[in-house]
JSON list of C-alpha atoms in Angstrom, two decimals:
[
{"chain": "A", "resi": 144, "resn": "GLU", "atom": "CA", "xyz": [-13.30, -0.46, -6.88]},
{"chain": "A", "resi": 145, "resn": "THR", "atom": "CA", "xyz": [-13.03, -0.08, -3.12]},
{"chain": "A", "resi": 146, "resn": "GLY", "atom": "CA", "xyz": [-15.33, 1.90, -0.90]},
{"chain": "A", "resi": 147, "resn": "VAL", "atom": "CA", "xyz": [-12.50, 4.06, 0.37]},
{"chain": "A", "resi": 148, "resn": "THR", "atom": "CA", "xyz": [-12.69, 7.65, -0.83]},
{"chain": "A", "resi": 149, "resn": "GLN", "atom": "CA", "xyz": [-10.13, 10.39, -0.43]},
{"chain": "A", "resi": 150, "resn": "SER", "atom": "CA", "xyz": [-10.40, 14.12, -0.94]},
{"chain": "A", "resi": 151, "resn": "PRO", "atom": "CA", "xyz": [-9.19, 16.20, -2.57]},
{"chain": "A", "resi": 152, "resn": "THR", "atom": "CA", "xyz": [-7.61, 14.29, -5.43]},
{"chain": "A", "resi": 153, "resn": "HIS", "atom": "CA", "xyz": [-5.00, 16.93, -6.13]},
{"chain": "A", "resi": 154, "resn": "LEU", "atom": "CA", "xyz": [-3.82, 20.09, -4.40]},
{"chain": "A", "resi": 155, "resn": "ILE", "atom": "CA", "xyz": [-0.96, 22.49, -4.52]},
{"chain": "A", "resi": 156, "resn": "LYS", "atom": "CA", "xyz": [0.40, 24.17, -1.42]},
{"chain": "A", "resi": 157, "resn": "THR", "atom": "CA", "xyz": [3.21, 26.57, -0.65]},
{"chain": "A", "resi": 158, "resn": "ARG", "atom": "CA", "xyz": [6.12, 25.65, 1.59]},
{"chain": "A", "resi": 159, "resn": "GLY", "atom": "CA", "xyz": [5.31, 26.50, 5.21]},
{"chain": "A", "resi": 160, "resn": "GLN", "atom": "CA", "xyz": [1.59, 26.12, 4.81]},
{"chain": "A", "resi": 161, "resn": "GLN", "atom": "CA", "xyz": [-0.66, 23.55, 6.46]},
{"chain": "A", "resi": 162, "resn": "VAL", "atom": "CA", "xyz": [-2.81, 20.94, 4.70]},
{"chain": "A", "resi": 163, "resn": "THR", "atom": "CA", "xyz": [-5.64, 18.60, 5.67]},
{"chain": "A", "resi": 164, "resn": "LEU", "atom": "CA", "xyz": [-6.40, 15.45, 3.69]},
{"chain": "A", "resi": 165, "resn": "ARG", "atom": "CA", "xyz": [-9.53, 13.40, 4.23]},
{"chain": "A", "resi": 166, "resn": "CYS", "atom": "CA", "xyz": [-10.42, 9.75, 3.97]},
{"chain": "A", "resi": 167, "resn": "SER", "atom": "CA", "xyz": [-13.74, 7.90, 4.26]},
{"chain": "A", "resi": 168, "resn": "SER", "atom": "CA", "xyz": [-13.27, 4.28, 5.20]},
{"chain": "A", "resi": 169, "resn": "GLN", "atom": "CA", "xyz": [-15.08, 1.33, 3.68]},
{"chain": "A", "resi": 170, "resn": "SER", "atom": "CA", "xyz": [-18.31, 0.37, 5.38]},
{"chain": "A", "resi": 171, "resn": "GLY", "atom": "CA", "xyz": [-17.71, -1.94, 8.34]},
{"chain": "A", "resi": 172, "resn": "HIS", "atom": "CA", "xyz": [-14.05, -0.96, 8.71]},
{"chain": "A", "resi": 173, "resn": "ASN", "atom": "CA", "xyz": [-12.88, 0.69, 11.91]},
{"chain": "A", "resi": 174, "resn": "THR", "atom": "CA", "xyz": [-9.22, 1.10, 11.13]},
{"chain": "A", "resi": 175, "resn": "VAL", "atom": "CA", "xyz": [-7.59, 3.67, 8.86]},
{"chain": "A", "resi": 176, "resn": "SER", "atom": "CA", "xyz": [-3.94, 3.74, 7.94]},
{"chain": "A", "resi": 177, "resn": "TRP", "atom": "CA", "xyz": [-2.12, 6.53, 6.10]},
{"chain": "A", "resi": 178, "resn": "TYR", "atom": "CA", "xyz": [0.82, 6.16, 3.73]},
{"chain": "A", "resi": 179, "resn": "GLN", "atom": "CA", "xyz": [3.10, 8.55, 1.87]},
{"chain": "A", "resi": 180, "resn": "GLN", "atom": "CA", "xyz": [4.27, 7.47, -1.56]},
{"chain": "A", "resi": 181, "resn": "ALA", "atom": "CA", "xyz": [7.03, 9.64, -3.02]},
{"chain": "A", "resi": 182, "resn": "LEU", "atom": "CA", "xyz": [7.56, 9.53, -6.76]},
{"chain": "A", "resi": 183, "resn": "GLY", "atom": "CA", "xyz": [9.13, 6.23, -7.84]},
{"chain": "A", "resi": 184, "resn": "GLN", "atom": "CA", "xyz": [8.98, 4.77, -4.32]},
{"chain": "A", "resi": 185, "resn": "GLY", "atom": "CA", "xyz": [6.86, 2.33, -2.44]},
{"chain": "A", "resi": 186, "resn": "PRO", "atom": "CA", "xyz": [4.31, 3.63, 0.10]},
{"chain": "A", "resi": 187, "resn": "GLN", "atom": "CA", "xyz": [5.70, 4.44, 3.57]},
{"chain": "A", "resi": 188, "resn": "PHE", "atom": "CA", "xyz": [3.51, 3.91, 6.65]},
{"chain": "A", "resi": 189, "resn": "ILE", "atom": "CA", "xyz": [2.74, 7.20, 8.44]},
{"chain": "A", "resi": 190, "resn": "PHE", "atom": "CA", "xyz": [0.31, 6.13, 11.16]},
{"chain": "A", "resi": 191, "resn": "GLN", "atom": "CA", "xyz": [-2.83, 4.17, 11.86]},
{"chain": "A", "resi": 192, "resn": "TYR", "atom": "CA", "xyz": [-6.04, 4.99, 13.72]},
{"chain": "A", "resi": 193, "resn": "TYR", "atom": "CA", "xyz": [-8.20, 2.38, 15.37]},
{"chain": "A", "resi": 194, "resn": "ARG", "atom": "CA", "xyz": [-11.45, 3.37, 17.05]},
{"chain": "A", "resi": 195, "resn": "GLU", "atom": "CA", "xyz": [-10.44, 7.03, 17.15]},
{"chain": "A", "resi": 196, "resn": "GLU", "atom": "CA", "xyz": [-6.99, 6.43, 18.80]},
{"chain": "A", "resi": 197, "resn": "GLU", "atom": "CA", "xyz": [-3.60, 6.42, 17.19]},
{"chain": "A", "resi": 198, "resn": "ASN", "atom": "CA", "xyz": [-2.46, 2.83, 16.93]},
{"chain": "A", "resi": 199, "resn": "GLY", "atom": "CA", "xyz": [1.09, 2.87, 15.70]},
{"chain": "A", "resi": 200, "resn": "ARG", "atom": "CA", "xyz": [3.27, 5.39, 13.90]},
{"chain": "A", "resi": 201, "resn": "GLY", "atom": "CA", "xyz": [6.00, 5.17, 11.31]},
{"chain": "A", "resi": 202, "resn": "ASN", "atom": "CA", "xyz": [9.14, 7.28, 11.09]},
{"chain": "A", "resi": 203, "resn": "PHE", "atom": "CA", "xyz": [7.47, 10.62, 10.47]},
{"chain": "A", "resi": 204, "resn": "PRO", "atom": "CA", "xyz": [7.88, 13.88, 12.46]},
{"chain": "A", "resi": 205, "resn": "PRO", "atom": "CA", "xyz": [5.19, 15.26, 14.77]},
{"chain": "A", "resi": 206, "resn": "ARG", "atom": "CA", "xyz": [4.09, 17.83, 12.15]},
{"chain": "A", "resi": 207, "resn": "PHE", "atom": "CA", "xyz": [2.28, 14.87, 10.64]},
{"chain": "A", "resi": 208, "resn": "SER", "atom": "CA", "xyz": [-0.82, 14.34, 12.73]},
{"chain": "A", "resi": 209, "resn": "GLY", "atom": "CA", "xyz": [-4.22, 12.78, 12.35]},
{"chain": "A", "resi": 210, "resn": "LEU", "atom": "CA", "xyz": [-7.71, 12.27, 13.62]},
{"chain": "A", "resi": 211, "resn": "GLN", "atom": "CA", "xyz": [-10.35, 9.61, 13.36]},
{"chain": "A", "resi": 212, "resn": "PHE", "atom": "CA", "xyz": [-14.02, 10.41, 13.80]},
{"chain": "A", "resi": 213, "resn": "PRO", "atom": "CA", "xyz": [-16.82, 8.32, 15.32]},
{"chain": "A", "resi": 214, "resn": "ASN", "atom": "CA", "xyz": [-17.89, 7.28, 11.81]},
{"chain": "A", "resi": 215, "resn": "TYR", "atom": "CA", "xyz": [-14.28, 6.01, 11.32]},
{"chain": "A", "resi": 216, "resn": "SER", "atom": "CA", "xyz": [-13.42, 8.54, 8.65]},
{"chain": "A", "resi": 217, "resn": "SER", "atom": "CA", "xyz": [-10.05, 10.13, 9.12]},
{"chain": "A", "resi": 218, "resn": "GLU", "atom": "CA", "xyz": [-7.96, 13.21, 8.49]},
{"chain": "A", "resi": 219, "resn": "LEU", "atom": "CA", "xyz": [-4.24, 13.61, 7.91]},
{"chain": "A", "resi": 220, "resn": "ASN", "atom": "CA", "xyz": [-2.82, 17.02, 8.82]},
{"chain": "A", "resi": 221, "resn": "VAL", "atom": "CA", "xyz": [0.62, 18.21, 7.84]},
{"chain": "A", "resi": 222, "resn": "ASN", "atom": "CA", "xyz": [1.98, 21.43, 9.29]},
{"chain": "A", "resi": 223, "resn": "ALA", "atom": "CA", "xyz": [4.92, 23.54, 8.08]},
{"chain": "A", "resi": 224, "resn": "LEU", "atom": "CA", "xyz": [4.96, 21.90, 4.65]},
{"chain": "A", "resi": 225, "resn": "GLU", "atom": "CA", "xyz": [8.32, 21.13, 3.09]},
{"chain": "A", "resi": 226, "resn": "LEU", "atom": "CA", "xyz": [9.15, 20.50, -0.52]},
{"chain": "A", "resi": 227, "resn": "ASP", "atom": "CA", "xyz": [9.89, 16.85, 0.30]},
{"chain": "A", "resi": 228, "resn": "ASP", "atom": "CA", "xyz": [6.31, 16.43, 1.45]},
{"chain": "A", "resi": 229, "resn": "SER", "atom": "CA", "xyz": [5.27, 16.39, -2.19]},
{"chain": "A", "resi": 230, "resn": "ALA", "atom": "CA", "xyz": [3.89, 12.90, -2.72]},
{"chain": "A", "resi": 231, "resn": "LEU", "atom": "CA", "xyz": [0.82, 10.76, -3.22]},
{"chain": "A", "resi": 232, "resn": "TYR", "atom": "CA", "xyz": [-0.91, 10.24, 0.11]},
{"chain": "A", "resi": 233, "resn": "LEU", "atom": "CA", "xyz": [-2.86, 7.04, 0.40]},
{"chain": "A", "resi": 234, "resn": "CYS", "atom": "CA", "xyz": [-5.27, 5.93, 3.03]},
{"chain": "A", "resi": 235, "resn": "ALA", "atom": "CA", "xyz": [-6.30, 2.35, 3.59]},
{"chain": "A", "resi": 236, "resn": "SER", "atom": "CA", "xyz": [-9.16, 1.01, 5.62]},
{"chain": "A", "resi": 237, "resn": "SER", "atom": "CA", "xyz": [-9.30, -2.38, 7.29]},
{"chain": "A", "resi": 238, "resn": "SER", "atom": "CA", "xyz": [-10.87, -4.27, 10.10]},
{"chain": "A", "resi": 239, "resn": "PRO", "atom": "CA", "xyz": [-8.87, -6.55, 12.38]},
{"chain": "A", "resi": 240, "resn": "THR", "atom": "CA", "xyz": [-11.71, -9.04, 12.58]},
{"chain": "A", "resi": 241, "resn": "GLY", "atom": "CA", "xyz": [-13.92, -10.73, 10.05]},
{"chain": "A", "resi": 242, "resn": "GLU", "atom": "CA", "xyz": [-13.24, -12.79, 6.95]},
{"chain": "A", "resi": 243, "resn": "ARG", "atom": "CA", "xyz": [-11.54, -10.21, 4.83]},
{"chain": "A", "resi": 244, "resn": "THR", "atom": "CA", "xyz": [-8.93, -8.48, 6.85]},
{"chain": "A", "resi": 245, "resn": "GLU", "atom": "CA", "xyz": [-6.79, -6.98, 4.10]},
{"chain": "A", "resi": 246, "resn": "ALA", "atom": "CA", "xyz": [-6.35, -3.26, 3.69]},
{"chain": "A", "resi": 247, "resn": "PHE", "atom": "CA", "xyz": [-8.35, -1.52, 0.94]},
{"chain": "A", "resi": 248, "resn": "PHE", "atom": "CA", "xyz": [-6.79, 1.60, -0.52]},
{"chain": "A", "resi": 249, "resn": "GLY", "atom": "CA", "xyz": [-8.29, 4.79, -1.76]},
{"chain": "A", "resi": 250, "resn": "GLN", "atom": "CA", "xyz": [-7.24, 6.52, -4.96]},
{"chain": "A", "resi": 251, "resn": "GLY", "atom": "CA", "xyz": [-4.93, 8.85, -3.13]},
{"chain": "A", "resi": 252, "resn": "THR", "atom": "CA", "xyz": [-4.37, 12.61, -2.86]},
{"chain": "A", "resi": 253, "resn": "ARG", "atom": "CA", "xyz": [-1.55, 14.05, -4.92]},
{"chain": "A", "resi": 254, "resn": "LEU", "atom": "CA", "xyz": [0.05, 16.84, -2.89]},
{"chain": "A", "resi": 255, "resn": "THR", "atom": "CA", "xyz": [2.50, 19.21, -4.55]},
{"chain": "A", "resi": 256, "resn": "VAL", "atom": "CA", "xyz": [4.44, 21.62, -2.38]},
{"chain": "A", "resi": 257, "resn": "VAL", "atom": "CA", "xyz": [6.02, 24.59, -4.20]},
{"chain": "B", "resi": 287, "resn": "ALA", "atom": "CA", "xyz": [13.71, -4.71, 11.45]},
{"chain": "B", "resi": 288, "resn": "GLN", "atom": "CA", "xyz": [11.29, -6.09, 8.95]},
{"chain": "B", "resi": 289, "resn": "SER", "atom": "CA", "xyz": [11.88, -5.29, 5.31]},
{"chain": "B", "resi": 290, "resn": "VAL", "atom": "CA", "xyz": [10.69, -6.22, 1.85]},
{"chain": "B", "resi": 291, "resn": "THR", "atom": "CA", "xyz": [12.99, -6.27, -1.17]},
{"chain": "B", "resi": 292, "resn": "GLN", "atom": "CA", "xyz": [11.82, -6.42, -4.73]},
{"chain": "B", "resi": 293, "resn": "LEU", "atom": "CA", "xyz": [14.52, -7.51, -7.11]},
{"chain": "B", "resi": 294, "resn": "GLY", "atom": "CA", "xyz": [14.43, -5.55, -10.33]},
{"chain": "B", "resi": 295, "resn": "SER", "atom": "CA", "xyz": [12.84, -2.12, -10.55]},
{"chain": "B", "resi": 296, "resn": "HIS", "atom": "CA", "xyz": [11.84, -2.73, -14.17]},
{"chain": "B", "resi": 297, "resn": "VAL", "atom": "CA", "xyz": [10.77, -5.96, -15.85]},
{"chain": "B", "resi": 298, "resn": "SER", "atom": "CA", "xyz": [9.95, -6.17, -19.55]},
{"chain": "B", "resi": 299, "resn": "VAL", "atom": "CA", "xyz": [8.19, -9.14, -21.15]},
{"chain": "B", "resi": 300, "resn": "SER", "atom": "CA", "xyz": [6.49, -9.82, -24.45]},
{"chain": "B", "resi": 301, "resn": "GLU", "atom": "CA", "xyz": [2.76, -10.30, -24.61]},
{"chain": "B", "resi": 302, "resn": "GLY", "atom": "CA", "xyz": [2.05, -14.00, -23.92]},
{"chain": "B", "resi": 303, "resn": "ALA", "atom": "CA", "xyz": [5.30, -14.58, -22.10]},
{"chain": "B", "resi": 304, "resn": "LEU", "atom": "CA", "xyz": [5.73, -15.63, -18.47]},
{"chain": "B", "resi": 305, "resn": "VAL", "atom": "CA", "xyz": [5.68, -12.89, -15.87]},
{"chain": "B", "resi": 306, "resn": "LEU", "atom": "CA", "xyz": [7.95, -13.31, -12.82]},
{"chain": "B", "resi": 307, "resn": "LEU", "atom": "CA", "xyz": [8.27, -10.52, -10.28]},
{"chain": "B", "resi": 308, "resn": "ARG", "atom": "CA", "xyz": [10.56, -11.23, -7.34]},
{"chain": "B", "resi": 309, "resn": "CYS", "atom": "CA", "xyz": [10.02, -10.41, -3.70]},
{"chain": "B", "resi": 310, "resn": "ASN", "atom": "CA", "xyz": [12.01, -11.36, -0.61]},
{"chain": "B", "resi": 311, "resn": "TYR", "atom": "CA", "xyz": [11.08, -10.50, 2.94]},
{"chain": "B", "resi": 312, "resn": "SER", "atom": "CA", "xyz": [12.90, -10.43, 6.22]},
{"chain": "B", "resi": 313, "resn": "SER", "atom": "CA", "xyz": [11.02, -11.09, 9.35]},
{"chain": "B", "resi": 314, "resn": "SER", "atom": "CA", "xyz": [11.62, -12.92, 12.61]},
{"chain": "B", "resi": 315, "resn": "VAL", "atom": "CA", "xyz": [8.17, -14.45, 12.37]},
{"chain": "B", "resi": 316, "resn": "PRO", "atom": "CA", "xyz": [6.22, -15.52, 9.28]},
{"chain": "B", "resi": 317, "resn": "PRO", "atom": "CA", "xyz": [4.38, -12.41, 8.19]},
{"chain": "B", "resi": 318, "resn": "TYR", "atom": "CA", "xyz": [1.29, -11.87, 6.13]},
{"chain": "B", "resi": 319, "resn": "LEU", "atom": "CA", "xyz": [2.40, -11.08, 2.60]},
{"chain": "B", "resi": 320, "resn": "PHE", "atom": "CA", "xyz": [0.60, -9.22, -0.15]},
{"chain": "B", "resi": 321, "resn": "TRP", "atom": "CA", "xyz": [0.98, -8.20, -3.75]},
{"chain": "B", "resi": 322, "resn": "TYR", "atom": "CA", "xyz": [-0.62, -4.99, -4.90]},
{"chain": "B", "resi": 323, "resn": "VAL", "atom": "CA", "xyz": [-0.89, -3.47, -8.35]},
{"chain": "B", "resi": 324, "resn": "GLN", "atom": "CA", "xyz": [-0.97, 0.26, -9.08]},
{"chain": "B", "resi": 325, "resn": "TYR", "atom": "CA", "xyz": [-2.04, 1.76, -12.37]},
{"chain": "B", "resi": 326, "resn": "PRO", "atom": "CA", "xyz": [-0.94, 5.31, -13.25]},
{"chain": "B", "resi": 327, "resn": "ASN", "atom": "CA", "xyz": [-2.46, 7.97, -11.01]},
{"chain": "B", "resi": 328, "resn": "GLN", "atom": "CA", "xyz": [-4.43, 5.41, -9.05]},
{"chain": "B", "resi": 329, "resn": "GLY", "atom": "CA", "xyz": [-4.40, 3.78, -5.65]},
{"chain": "B", "resi": 330, "resn": "LEU", "atom": "CA", "xyz": [-3.36, 0.24, -4.84]},
{"chain": "B", "resi": 331, "resn": "GLN", "atom": "CA", "xyz": [-5.43, -2.79, -5.76]},
{"chain": "B", "resi": 332, "resn": "LEU", "atom": "CA", "xyz": [-4.88, -6.07, -3.94]},
{"chain": "B", "resi": 333, "resn": "LEU", "atom": "CA", "xyz": [-3.85, -8.95, -6.23]},
{"chain": "B", "resi": 334, "resn": "LEU", "atom": "CA", "xyz": [-3.42, -11.67, -3.66]},
{"chain": "B", "resi": 335, "resn": "LYS", "atom": "CA", "xyz": [-2.43, -12.34, -0.07]},
{"chain": "B", "resi": 336, "resn": "TYR", "atom": "CA", "xyz": [-0.64, -15.03, 1.93]},
{"chain": "B", "resi": 337, "resn": "THR", "atom": "CA", "xyz": [-1.92, -15.64, 5.44]},
{"chain": "B", "resi": 338, "resn": "SER", "atom": "CA", "xyz": [-0.35, -19.03, 6.22]},
{"chain": "B", "resi": 339, "resn": "ALA", "atom": "CA", "xyz": [-3.31, -21.08, 5.03]},
{"chain": "B", "resi": 340, "resn": "ALA", "atom": "CA", "xyz": [-1.67, -22.32, 1.82]},
{"chain": "B", "resi": 341, "resn": "THR", "atom": "CA", "xyz": [1.77, -21.69, 0.35]},
{"chain": "B", "resi": 342, "resn": "LEU", "atom": "CA", "xyz": [0.50, -21.33, -3.23]},
{"chain": "B", "resi": 343, "resn": "VAL", "atom": "CA", "xyz": [-1.87, -18.41, -3.44]},
{"chain": "B", "resi": 344, "resn": "LYS", "atom": "CA", "xyz": [-4.05, -17.61, -6.42]},
{"chain": "B", "resi": 345, "resn": "GLY", "atom": "CA", "xyz": [-5.17, -14.07, -7.04]},
{"chain": "B", "resi": 346, "resn": "ILE", "atom": "CA", "xyz": [-7.08, -11.98, -9.50]},
{"chain": "B", "resi": 347, "resn": "ASN", "atom": "CA", "xyz": [-6.28, -11.55, -13.21]},
{"chain": "B", "resi": 348, "resn": "GLY", "atom": "CA", "xyz": [-4.51, -14.91, -13.41]},
{"chain": "B", "resi": 349, "resn": "PHE", "atom": "CA", "xyz": [-1.71, -14.05, -10.99]},
{"chain": "B", "resi": 350, "resn": "GLU", "atom": "CA", "xyz": [-0.38, -16.39, -8.35]},
{"chain": "B", "resi": 351, "resn": "ALA", "atom": "CA", "xyz": [2.43, -16.37, -5.79]},
{"chain": "B", "resi": 352, "resn": "GLU", "atom": "CA", "xyz": [4.24, -19.02, -3.84]},
{"chain": "B", "resi": 353, "resn": "PHE", "atom": "CA", "xyz": [5.43, -18.56, -0.25]},
{"chain": "B", "resi": 354, "resn": "LYS", "atom": "CA", "xyz": [8.76, -20.23, 0.31]},
{"chain": "B", "resi": 355, "resn": "LYS", "atom": "CA", "xyz": [9.87, -19.95, 3.90]},
{"chain": "B", "resi": 356, "resn": "SER", "atom": "CA", "xyz": [13.27, -21.52, 3.29]},
{"chain": "B", "resi": 357, "resn": "GLU", "atom": "CA", "xyz": [14.02, -18.83, 0.68]},
{"chain": "B", "resi": 358, "resn": "THR", "atom": "CA", "xyz": [12.07, -16.05, 2.48]},
{"chain": "B", "resi": 359, "resn": "SER", "atom": "CA", "xyz": [10.47, -15.36, -0.89]},
{"chain": "B", "resi": 360, "resn": "PHE", "atom": "CA", "xyz": [7.02, -14.58, -2.27]},
{"chain": "B", "resi": 361, "resn": "HIS", "atom": "CA", "xyz": [7.48, -14.25, -6.00]},
{"chain": "B", "resi": 362, "resn": "LEU", "atom": "CA", "xyz": [4.57, -13.27, -8.22]},
{"chain": "B", "resi": 363, "resn": "THR", "atom": "CA", "xyz": [3.93, -15.13, -11.50]},
{"chain": "B", "resi": 364, "resn": "LYS", "atom": "CA", "xyz": [1.51, -15.16, -14.37]},
{"chain": "B", "resi": 365, "resn": "PRO", "atom": "CA", "xyz": [1.81, -17.74, -17.16]},
{"chain": "B", "resi": 366, "resn": "SER", "atom": "CA", "xyz": [0.93, -15.41, -20.02]},
{"chain": "B", "resi": 367, "resn": "ALA", "atom": "CA", "xyz": [1.29, -11.62, -19.94]},
{"chain": "B", "resi": 368, "resn": "HIS", "atom": "CA", "xyz": [-1.39, -9.35, -21.30]},
{"chain": "B", "resi": 369, "resn": "MET", "atom": "CA", "xyz": [-0.98, -5.76, -22.38]},
{"chain": "B", "resi": 370, "resn": "SER", "atom": "CA", "xyz": [-3.33, -4.70, -19.58]},
{"chain": "B", "resi": 371, "resn": "ASP", "atom": "CA", "xyz": [-0.86, -6.12, -17.02]},
{"chain": "B", "resi": 372, "resn": "ALA", "atom": "CA", "xyz": [1.48, -3.17, -17.59]},
{"chain": "B", "resi": 373, "resn": "ALA", "atom": "CA", "xyz": [1.58, -1.40, -14.25]},
{"chain": "B", "resi": 374, "resn": "GLU", "atom": "CA", "xyz": [3.56, -0.93, -11.03]},
{"chain": "B", "resi": 375, "resn": "TYR", "atom": "CA", "xyz": [3.58, -3.92, -8.69]},
{"chain": "B", "resi": 376, "resn": "PHE", "atom": "CA", "xyz": [4.32, -3.77, -4.98]},
{"chain": "B", "resi": 377, "resn": "CYS", "atom": "CA", "xyz": [5.07, -6.57, -2.57]},
{"chain": "B", "resi": 378, "resn": "ALA", "atom": "CA", "xyz": [4.15, -5.84, 1.05]},
{"chain": "B", "resi": 379, "resn": "SER", "atom": "CA", "xyz": [4.51, -7.44, 4.43]},
{"chain": "B", "resi": 380, "resn": "SER", "atom": "CA", "xyz": [2.42, -6.91, 7.50]},
{"chain": "B", "resi": 381, "resn": "LYS", "atom": "CA", "xyz": [4.15, -5.63, 10.61]},
{"chain": "B", "resi": 382, "resn": "GLY", "atom": "CA", "xyz": [4.24, -8.67, 12.81]},
{"chain": "B", "resi": 383, "resn": "SER", "atom": "CA", "xyz": [2.43, -11.94, 12.31]},
{"chain": "B", "resi": 384, "resn": "SER", "atom": "CA", "xyz": [-1.11, -10.68, 11.77]},
{"chain": "B", "resi": 385, "resn": "ASN", "atom": "CA", "xyz": [-2.81, -8.42, 9.32]},
{"chain": "B", "resi": 386, "resn": "THR", "atom": "CA", "xyz": [-3.11, -5.22, 11.21]},
{"chain": "B", "resi": 387, "resn": "GLY", "atom": "CA", "xyz": [-3.20, -2.94, 8.20]},
{"chain": "B", "resi": 388, "resn": "LYS", "atom": "CA", "xyz": [0.32, -1.70, 8.94]},
{"chain": "B", "resi": 389, "resn": "LEU", "atom": "CA", "xyz": [2.22, -2.62, 5.84]},
{"chain": "B", "resi": 390, "resn": "ILE", "atom": "CA", "xyz": [5.86, -2.50, 4.82]},
{"chain": "B", "resi": 391, "resn": "PHE", "atom": "CA", "xyz": [6.21, -2.08, 1.09]},
{"chain": "B", "resi": 392, "resn": "GLY", "atom": "CA", "xyz": [8.98, -2.90, -1.32]},
{"chain": "B", "resi": 393, "resn": "GLN", "atom": "CA", "xyz": [10.23, -0.27, -3.77]},
{"chain": "B", "resi": 394, "resn": "GLY", "atom": "CA", "xyz": [8.04, -1.56, -6.55]},
{"chain": "B", "resi": 395, "resn": "THR", "atom": "CA", "xyz": [8.58, -3.20, -9.92]},
{"chain": "B", "resi": 396, "resn": "THR", "atom": "CA", "xyz": [7.39, -1.62, -13.14]},
{"chain": "B", "resi": 397, "resn": "LEU", "atom": "CA", "xyz": [6.10, -4.25, -15.55]},
{"chain": "B", "resi": 398, "resn": "GLN", "atom": "CA", "xyz": [6.32, -3.38, -19.20]},
{"chain": "B", "resi": 399, "resn": "VAL", "atom": "CA", "xyz": [4.50, -5.63, -21.70]},
{"chain": "B", "resi": 400, "resn": "LYS", "atom": "CA", "xyz": [5.65, -5.42, -25.31]},
{"chain": "B", "resi": 401, "resn": "PRO", "atom": "CA", "xyz": [3.32, -6.35, -28.15]}
]
């Protein structure tokens, strides 16, 4: 079990609403990456935060935004929700230095947009 | 652009049989490569990783994978399948030649293990 925690585990939103998902990174990790996993698909990279700054972004529109806090936890915000935003949202924490540099994933937040 | 292709969306084996899950990558430079496993309604757990130190990589739960640059492949194997191996498996590549946490995933392969 990793030290990456995500909240909430499930939520249901209505089309057009806004949602905030949260992620606490593993101790010692200063980098958080967010992924969207649609049903039956592999995860797709949304963006990454390193030391509170966005450090790379995938092919997602600007209504997907994020924050990273001084304790390296992170939020993913999605505005104007669409039905296709229904997915499992995963965050992963990592550190670019040190012995173990792989990304550790949280359990995910299952978002359903109706 | 970098990509990862997993051949076969579903693989079915009998308990005790060899497991072979296929992964091919495309990259202009040798990437870091990973295999993750996902159980229903859970996140991803790292099985093993290739970071150019050794071409044959051993992971957890008896899995191993071999990096073959000439074939741009990183297939996952396990000599003897166990019922608990039934899950979704994802091959992933790092963006670029270092592990930055930005991963490109394949579509996944569902492993079914029959008794």
